[in-house]
């Protein structure tokens, strides 16, 4: 795993909790490559015909459980069919922007490649349960990606249980940077992007851009 910079960052979440985060050491990169998804797994299929099983098969390829490795940090995180099901269900049960449903299905079906190529940004203790504060760490890694002419940003949340050395993919959030809708794709959380959209509509990304994107995603400042 890459070294962690000894630099603390205090972020205030929308619920008022303070996040004491630590940055990953990404001093060796300046420009972040945009993943261009050129080969669509479900091309020719109607959106409504792409089922949960289709996405599950595209990700697992016959395996019962996956262990995905991030190239930059060397983090290895497990992904079970049950947890992938929870990620997929956000498309089918909280679909806010139906015109992007097809692309959301394509993005999640490329989870393996996205996790490998994403950049680790920061980590912080688990905040939801006080009992887990000292033995569960949240890692945030992110990636800009392109499908056709549309640019998206993905943030993957990895939970690390330090008491028995296990890491698992917990959340997978897709933000459509060109949408007029003020909600992230596949989420019920409200995110204002009035300023955010114009700031991130660009052809290339710097590390600073990606850091600001992750900070924004965590704090969700209105």
PDB file of C-alpha atoms in Angstrom:
ATOM      1  CA  UNK A   1       0.000   0.000   0.000  1.00  0.00           C
ATOM      2  CA  UNK A   2       1.235   3.483  -0.787  1.00  0.00           C
ATOM      3  CA  UNK A   3       2.438   5.669   2.045  1.00  0.00           C
ATOM      4  CA  UNK A   4      -0.073   7.940   3.715  1.00  0.00           C
ATOM      5  CA  UNK A   5       0.788  11.596   4.013  1.00  0.00           C
ATOM      6  CA  UNK A   6       0.911  12.763   7.602  1.00  0.00           C
ATOM      7  CA  UNK A   7      -1.605  15.462   6.836  1.00  0.00           C
ATOM      8  CA  UNK A   8      -4.978  15.742   8.537  1.00  0.00           C
ATOM      9  CA  UNK A   9      -8.068  17.152   6.871  1.00  0.00           C
ATOM     10  CA  UNK A  10     -11.166  18.089   8.835  1.00  0.00           C
ATOM     11  CA  UNK A  11     -14.362  17.869   6.807  1.00  0.00           C
ATOM     12  CA  UNK A  12     -17.808  18.729   8.095  1.00  0.00           C
ATOM     13  CA  UNK A  13     -20.468  16.404   6.726  1.00  0.00           C
ATOM     14  CA  UNK A  14     -24.033  17.451   5.982  1.00  0.00           C
ATOM     15  CA  UNK A  15     -25.137  15.777   9.248  1.00  0.00           C
ATOM     16  CA  UNK A  16     -22.718  17.996  11.201  1.00  0.00           C
ATOM     17  CA  UNK A  17     -20.195  15.263  12.055  1.00  0.00           C
ATOM     18  CA  UNK A  18     -16.531  16.130  11.637  1.00  0.00           C
ATOM     19  CA  UNK A  19     -14.471  13.776   9.480  1.00  0.00           C
ATOM     20  CA  UNK A  20     -10.798  13.543  10.488  1.00  0.00           C
ATOM     21  CA  UNK A  21      -9.394  12.346   7.174  1.00  0.00           C
ATOM     22  CA  UNK A  22      -5.856  11.532   6.073  1.00  0.00           C
ATOM     23  CA  UNK A  23      -4.699  11.918   2.475  1.00  0.00           C
ATOM     24  CA  UNK A  24      -3.059   9.187   0.478  1.00  0.00           C
ATOM     25  CA  UNK A  25       0.359  10.128  -0.864  1.00  0.00           C
ATOM     26  CA  UNK A  26      -0.263  10.810  -4.548  1.00  0.00           C
ATOM     27  CA  UNK A  27       2.659  13.181  -4.953  1.00  0.00           C
ATOM     28  CA  UNK A  28       3.853  11.177  -7.960  1.00  0.00           C
ATOM     29  CA  UNK A  29       0.834  12.109 -10.116  1.00  0.00           C
ATOM     30  CA  UNK A  30      -0.520  15.393 -11.441  1.00  0.00           C
ATOM     31  CA  UNK A  31      -2.954  14.525 -14.208  1.00  0.00           C
ATOM     32  CA  UNK A  32      -5.566  11.833 -13.637  1.00  0.00           C
ATOM     33  CA  UNK A  33      -6.410   9.721 -16.679  1.00  0.00           C
ATOM     34  CA  UNK A  34     -10.073   9.603 -17.679  1.00  0.00           C
ATOM     35  CA  UNK A  35     -11.230   6.012 -18.189  1.00  0.00           C
ATOM     36  CA  UNK A  36     -12.873   5.841 -21.605  1.00  0.00           C
ATOM     37  CA  UNK A  37     -15.406   3.015 -21.667  1.00  0.00           C
ATOM     38  CA  UNK A  38     -15.547   2.285 -25.383  1.00  0.00           C
ATOM     39  CA  UNK A  39     -16.882  -1.261 -25.353  1.00  0.00           C
ATOM     40  CA  UNK A  40     -20.435  -1.460 -24.041  1.00  0.00           C
ATOM     41  CA  UNK A  41     -21.406  -4.800 -22.519  1.00  0.00           C
ATOM     42  CA  UNK A  42     -25.119  -4.422 -23.233  1.00  0.00           C
ATOM     43  CA  UNK A  43     -25.014  -2.666 -26.594  1.00  0.00           C
ATOM     44  CA  UNK A  44     -28.126  -3.399 -28.639  1.00  0.00           C
ATOM     45  CA  UNK A  45     -30.240  -4.243 -25.576  1.00  0.00           C
ATOM     46  CA  UNK A  46     -33.097  -2.076 -24.446  1.00  0.00           C
ATOM     47  CA  UNK A  47     -32.586  -0.574 -20.996  1.00  0.00           C
ATOM     48  CA  UNK A  48     -35.577  -2.410 -19.533  1.00  0.00           C
ATOM     49  CA  UNK A  49     -34.222  -5.740 -20.804  1.00  0.00           C
ATOM     50  CA  UNK A  50     -30.910  -5.444 -18.892  1.00  0.00           C
ATOM     51  CA  UNK A  51     -31.611  -7.356 -15.671  1.00  0.00           C
ATOM     52  CA  UNK A  52     -29.860  -7.529 -12.322  1.00  0.00           C
ATOM     53  CA  UNK A  53     -28.629 -10.985 -13.311  1.00  0.00           C
ATOM     54  CA  UNK A  54     -27.074  -9.565 -16.492  1.00  0.00           C
ATOM     55  CA  UNK A  55     -25.054  -7.053 -14.451  1.00  0.00           C
ATOM     56  CA  UNK A  56     -24.108  -9.684 -11.863  1.00  0.00           C
ATOM     57  CA  UNK A  57     -22.863 -12.022 -14.589  1.00  0.00           C
ATOM     58  CA  UNK A  58     -20.876  -9.222 -16.239  1.00  0.00           C
ATOM     59  CA  UNK A  59     -19.082  -8.451 -12.960  1.00  0.00           C
ATOM     60  CA  UNK A  60     -18.548 -11.922 -11.509  1.00  0.00           C
ATOM     61  CA  UNK A  61     -18.033 -13.911 -14.730  1.00  0.00           C
ATOM     62  CA  UNK A  62     -18.950 -17.175 -13.028  1.00  0.00           C
ATOM     63  CA  UNK A  63     -17.168 -16.532  -9.710  1.00  0.00           C
ATOM     64  CA  UNK A  64     -18.988 -16.662  -6.366  1.00  0.00           C
ATOM     65  CA  UNK A  65     -16.995 -13.808  -4.842  1.00  0.00           C
ATOM     66  CA  UNK A  66     -14.468 -11.349  -6.217  1.00  0.00           C
ATOM     67  CA  UNK A  67     -11.357  -9.867  -4.691  1.00  0.00           C
ATOM     68  CA  UNK A  68     -10.524  -6.676  -6.572  1.00  0.00           C
ATOM     69  CA  UNK A  69      -7.170  -4.924  -6.364  1.00  0.00           C
ATOM     70  CA  UNK A  70      -6.553  -1.223  -6.809  1.00  0.00           C
ATOM     71  CA  UNK A  71      -3.409  -0.704  -8.883  1.00  0.00           C
ATOM     72  CA  UNK A  72      -2.264   2.489  -7.164  1.00  0.00           C
ATOM     73  CA  UNK A  73      -2.753   1.630  -3.481  1.00  0.00           C
ATOM     74  CA  UNK A  74      -2.614  -2.189  -3.800  1.00  0.00           C
ATOM     75  CA  UNK A  75      -5.773  -2.341  -1.652  1.00  0.00           C
ATOM     76  CA  UNK A  76      -7.554  -5.674  -2.123  1.00  0.00           C
ATOM     77  CA  UNK A  77     -11.278  -5.491  -1.376  1.00  0.00           C
ATOM     78  CA  UNK A  78     -13.801  -8.300  -1.424  1.00  0.00           C
ATOM     79  CA  UNK A  79     -17.103  -8.075  -3.247  1.00  0.00           C
ATOM     80  CA  UNK A  80     -19.875 -10.600  -2.622  1.00  0.00           C
ATOM     81  CA  UNK A  81     -22.919 -11.198  -4.788  1.00  0.00           C
ATOM     82  CA  UNK A  82     -25.081 -10.022  -1.910  1.00  0.00           C
ATOM     83  CA  UNK A  83     -23.307  -6.683  -1.677  1.00  0.00           C
ATOM     84  CA  UNK A  84     -23.216  -6.191  -5.423  1.00  0.00           C
ATOM     85  CA  UNK A  85     -26.959  -6.777  -5.278  1.00  0.00           C
ATOM     86  CA  UNK A  86     -27.302  -3.833  -2.899  1.00  0.00           C
ATOM     87  CA  UNK A  87     -25.310  -1.633  -5.268  1.00  0.00           C
ATOM     88  CA  UNK A  88     -27.353  -2.744  -8.272  1.00  0.00           C
ATOM     89  CA  UNK A  89     -30.631  -2.204  -6.416  1.00  0.00           C
ATOM     90  CA  UNK A  90     -30.005   1.551  -6.325  1.00  0.00           C
ATOM     91  CA  UNK A  91     -30.607   1.551 -10.074  1.00  0.00           C
ATOM     92  CA  UNK A  92     -33.860  -0.371  -9.917  1.00  0.00           C
ATOM     93  CA  UNK A  93     -35.376   1.085  -6.744  1.00  0.00           C
ATOM     94  CA  UNK A  94     -34.064   4.680  -6.598  1.00  0.00           C
ATOM     95  CA  UNK A  95     -33.808   5.507 -10.267  1.00  0.00           C
ATOM     96  CA  UNK A  96     -34.031   9.290 -10.440  1.00  0.00           C
ATOM     97  CA  UNK A  97     -32.852  10.008 -13.982  1.00  0.00           C
ATOM     98  CA  UNK A  98     -34.304   7.344 -16.238  1.00  0.00           C
ATOM     99  CA  UNK A  99     -32.525   8.736 -19.309  1.00  0.00           C
ATOM    100  CA  UNK A 100     -29.227   7.618 -17.711  1.00  0.00           C
ATOM    101  CA  UNK A 101     -30.373   4.200 -16.495  1.00  0.00           C
ATOM    102  CA  UNK A 102     -28.652   2.412 -19.369  1.00  0.00           C
ATOM    103  CA  UNK A 103     -25.332   4.152 -18.687  1.00  0.00           C
ATOM    104  CA  UNK A 104     -25.559   3.428 -14.962  1.00  0.00           C
ATOM    105  CA  UNK A 105     -25.939  -0.263 -15.744  1.00  0.00           C
ATOM    106  CA  UNK A 106     -22.919  -0.121 -18.047  1.00  0.00           C
ATOM    107  CA  UNK A 107     -20.810   1.683 -15.425  1.00  0.00           C
ATOM    108  CA  UNK A 108     -21.561  -0.799 -12.649  1.00  0.00           C
ATOM    109  CA  UNK A 109     -20.875  -3.720 -14.995  1.00  0.00           C
ATOM    110  CA  UNK A 110     -17.346  -2.285 -15.399  1.00  0.00           C
ATOM    111  CA  UNK A 111     -16.719  -2.221 -11.637  1.00  0.00           C
ATOM    112  CA  UNK A 112     -13.638  -4.485 -11.928  1.00  0.00           C
ATOM    113  CA  UNK A 113     -11.805  -2.125 -14.302  1.00  0.00           C
ATOM    114  CA  UNK A 114     -12.945   1.000 -12.489  1.00  0.00           C
ATOM    115  CA  UNK A 115     -11.690  -0.244  -9.119  1.00  0.00           C
ATOM    116  CA  UNK A 116      -8.323  -1.219 -10.624  1.00  0.00           C
ATOM    117  CA  UNK A 117      -7.744   2.162 -12.280  1.00  0.00           C
ATOM    118  CA  UNK A 118      -9.221   4.465  -9.600  1.00  0.00           C
ATOM    119  CA  UNK A 119      -7.042   6.791  -7.514  1.00  0.00           C
ATOM    120  CA  UNK A 120      -7.038   6.447  -3.688  1.00  0.00           C
ATOM    121  CA  UNK A 121      -7.771   9.866  -2.232  1.00  0.00           C
ATOM    122  CA  UNK A 122      -8.261   9.707   1.554  1.00  0.00           C
ATOM    123  CA  UNK A 123      -9.263   7.562   4.511  1.00  0.00           C
ATOM    124  CA  UNK A 124     -11.055   8.262   7.784  1.00  0.00           C
ATOM    125  CA  UNK A 125     -12.599   6.375  10.730  1.00  0.00           C
ATOM    126  CA  UNK A 126     -16.129   4.982  10.512  1.00  0.00           C
ATOM    127  CA  UNK A 127     -18.532   7.586  11.878  1.00  0.00           C
ATOM    128  CA  UNK A 128     -21.925   5.874  11.802  1.00  0.00           C
ATOM    129  CA  UNK A 129     -21.386   3.601  14.800  1.00  0.00           C
ATOM    130  CA  UNK A 130     -19.344   4.789  17.768  1.00  0.00           C
ATOM    131  CA  UNK A 131     -18.428   1.213  18.681  1.00  0.00           C
ATOM    132  CA  UNK A 132     -16.654   0.818  15.340  1.00  0.00           C
ATOM    133  CA  UNK A 133     -14.791   4.126  15.465  1.00  0.00           C
ATOM    134  CA  UNK A 134     -11.461   2.560  16.424  1.00  0.00           C
ATOM    135  CA  UNK A 135     -11.594  -0.628  14.361  1.00  0.00           C
ATOM    136  CA  UNK A 136     -13.280   0.285  11.082  1.00  0.00           C
ATOM    137  CA  UNK A 137     -11.668   2.610   8.513  1.00  0.00           C
ATOM    138  CA  UNK A 138     -13.291   4.055   5.410  1.00  0.00           C
ATOM    139  CA  UNK A 139     -11.187   4.457   2.257  1.00  0.00           C
ATOM    140  CA  UNK A 140     -12.390   6.736  -0.553  1.00  0.00           C
ATOM    141  CA  UNK A 141     -11.101   6.149  -4.061  1.00  0.00           C
ATOM    142  CA  UNK A 142     -12.340   7.911  -7.186  1.00  0.00           C
ATOM    143  CA  UNK A 143     -12.141   7.995 -10.952  1.00  0.00           C
ATOM    144  CA  UNK A 144     -13.399  10.205 -13.812  1.00  0.00           C
ATOM    145  CA  UNK A 145     -14.789   8.204 -16.704  1.00  0.00           C
ATOM    146  CA  UNK A 146     -16.273   8.808 -20.119  1.00  0.00           C
ATOM    147  CA  UNK A 147     -18.973   7.012 -22.079  1.00  0.00           C
ATOM    148  CA  UNK A 148     -19.560   8.513 -25.507  1.00  0.00           C
ATOM    149  CA  UNK A 149     -19.566  12.267 -24.960  1.00  0.00           C
ATOM    150  CA  UNK A 150     -20.677  12.144 -21.328  1.00  0.00           C
ATOM    151  CA  UNK A 151     -18.279  12.545 -18.399  1.00  0.00           C
ATOM    152  CA  UNK A 152     -18.973  10.913 -15.024  1.00  0.00           C
ATOM    153  CA  UNK A 153     -17.136  10.695 -11.719  1.00  0.00           C
ATOM    154  CA  UNK A 154     -17.278   7.560  -9.603  1.00  0.00           C
ATOM    155  CA  UNK A 155     -16.453   7.335  -5.906  1.00  0.00           C
ATOM    156  CA  UNK A 156     -15.970   3.902  -4.371  1.00  0.00           C
ATOM    157  CA  UNK A 157     -16.117   3.467  -0.605  1.00  0.00           C
ATOM    158  CA  UNK A 158     -14.073   0.618   0.871  1.00  0.00           C
ATOM    159  CA  UNK A 159     -14.559  -0.483   4.481  1.00  0.00           C
ATOM    160  CA  UNK A 160     -11.565  -1.933   6.319  1.00  0.00           C
ATOM    161  CA  UNK A 161     -12.083  -3.889   9.530  1.00  0.00           C
ATOM    162  CA  UNK A 162      -8.758  -3.586  11.328  1.00  0.00           C
ATOM    163  CA  UNK A 163      -9.781  -6.049  14.063  1.00  0.00           C
ATOM    164  CA  UNK A 164      -9.808  -8.979  11.643  1.00  0.00           C
ATOM    165  CA  UNK A 165      -8.045  -7.544   8.582  1.00  0.00           C
ATOM    166  CA  UNK A 166     -10.838  -7.514   6.057  1.00  0.00           C
ATOM    167  CA  UNK A 167     -11.650  -4.996   3.331  1.00  0.00           C
ATOM    168  CA  UNK A 168     -14.867  -4.901   1.350  1.00  0.00           C
ATOM    169  CA  UNK A 169     -16.464  -2.618  -1.212  1.00  0.00           C
ATOM    170  CA  UNK A 170     -19.295  -0.839   0.552  1.00  0.00           C
ATOM    171  CA  UNK A 171     -20.645   1.867  -1.751  1.00  0.00           C
ATOM    172  CA  UNK A 172     -20.394   2.780  -5.410  1.00  0.00           C
ATOM    173  CA  UNK A 173     -21.675   6.246  -6.275  1.00  0.00           C
ATOM    174  CA  UNK A 174     -21.894   7.670  -9.803  1.00  0.00           C
ATOM    175  CA  UNK A 175     -22.103  11.415 -10.413  1.00  0.00           C
ATOM    176  CA  UNK A 176     -23.242  12.697 -13.793  1.00  0.00           C
ATOM    177  CA  UNK A 177     -21.271  15.904 -14.334  1.00  0.00           C
ATOM    178  CA  UNK A 178     -23.449  17.136 -17.182  1.00  0.00           C
ATOM    179  CA  UNK A 179     -26.873  16.589 -15.704  1.00  0.00           C
ATOM    180  CA  UNK A 180     -29.144  19.462 -14.731  1.00  0.00           C
ATOM    181  CA  UNK A 181     -30.610  17.228 -12.043  1.00  0.00           C
ATOM    182  CA  UNK A 182     -29.144  17.925  -8.609  1.00  0.00           C
ATOM    183  CA  UNK A 183     -28.957  14.338  -7.407  1.00  0.00           C
ATOM    184  CA  UNK A 184     -26.128  11.820  -7.874  1.00  0.00           C
ATOM    185  CA  UNK A 185     -27.057   8.891 -10.079  1.00  0.00           C
ATOM    186  CA  UNK A 186     -28.376   5.918  -8.146  1.00  0.00           C
ATOM    187  CA  UNK A 187     -28.725   7.804  -4.875  1.00  0.00           C
ATOM    188  CA  UNK A 188     -31.524   9.386  -2.915  1.00  0.00           C
ATOM    189  CA  UNK A 189     -29.186  12.012  -1.430  1.00  0.00           C
ATOM    190  CA  UNK A 190     -29.553  15.562  -2.668  1.00  0.00           C
ATOM    191  CA  UNK A 191     -26.368  17.133  -4.015  1.00  0.00           C
ATOM    192  CA  UNK A 192     -26.265  20.669  -5.318  1.00  0.00           C
ATOM    193  CA  UNK A 193     -24.119  20.935  -8.439  1.00  0.00           C
ATOM    194  CA  UNK A 194     -24.924  24.444  -9.632  1.00  0.00           C
ATOM    195  CA  UNK A 195     -21.300  25.523  -9.172  1.00  0.00           C
ATOM    196  CA  UNK A 196     -19.883  22.024  -9.098  1.00  0.00           C
ATOM    197  CA  UNK A 197     -21.010  21.188 -12.643  1.00  0.00           C
ATOM    198  CA  UNK A 198     -19.315  24.116 -14.358  1.00  0.00           C
ATOM    199  CA  UNK A 199     -16.137  23.510 -12.366  1.00  0.00           C
ATOM    200  CA  UNK A 200     -15.804  19.883 -13.424  1.00  0.00           C
ATOM    201  CA  UNK A 201     -16.881  19.927 -17.069  1.00  0.00           C
ATOM    202  CA  UNK A 202     -13.399  19.494 -18.510  1.00  0.00           C
ATOM    203  CA  UNK A 203     -11.409  17.172 -20.727  1.00  0.00           C
ATOM    204  CA  UNK A 204      -8.586  16.422 -18.267  1.00  0.00           C
ATOM    205  CA  UNK A 205      -8.427  16.117 -14.492  1.00  0.00           C
ATOM    206  CA  UNK A 206      -5.683  17.100 -12.119  1.00  0.00           C
ATOM    207  CA  UNK A 207      -5.176  15.357  -8.788  1.00  0.00           C
ATOM    208  CA  UNK A 208      -6.507  18.510  -7.106  1.00  0.00           C
ATOM    209  CA  UNK A 209      -9.727  18.228  -9.122  1.00  0.00           C
ATOM    210  CA  UNK A 210     -10.248  14.658  -7.946  1.00  0.00           C
ATOM    211  CA  UNK A 211      -9.458  15.537  -4.324  1.00  0.00           C
ATOM    212  CA  UNK A 212     -11.982  18.372  -4.425  1.00  0.00           C
ATOM    213  CA  UNK A 213     -14.555  16.044  -5.966  1.00  0.00           C
ATOM    214  CA  UNK A 214     -14.162  13.518  -3.126  1.00  0.00           C
ATOM    215  CA  UNK A 215     -14.256  16.235  -0.462  1.00  0.00           C
ATOM    216  CA  UNK A 216     -17.407  17.608  -2.065  1.00  0.00           C
ATOM    217  CA  UNK A 217     -19.002  14.156  -2.214  1.00  0.00           C
ATOM    218  CA  UNK A 218     -18.422  13.602   1.503  1.00  0.00           C
ATOM    219  CA  UNK A 219     -19.508  17.000   2.767  1.00  0.00           C
ATOM    220  CA  UNK A 220     -22.353  17.663   0.274  1.00  0.00           C
ATOM    221  CA  UNK A 221     -22.339  21.381   0.997  1.00  0.00           C
ATOM    222  CA  UNK A 222     -25.516  22.961  -0.359  1.00  0.00           C
TER     223      UNK A 222
END
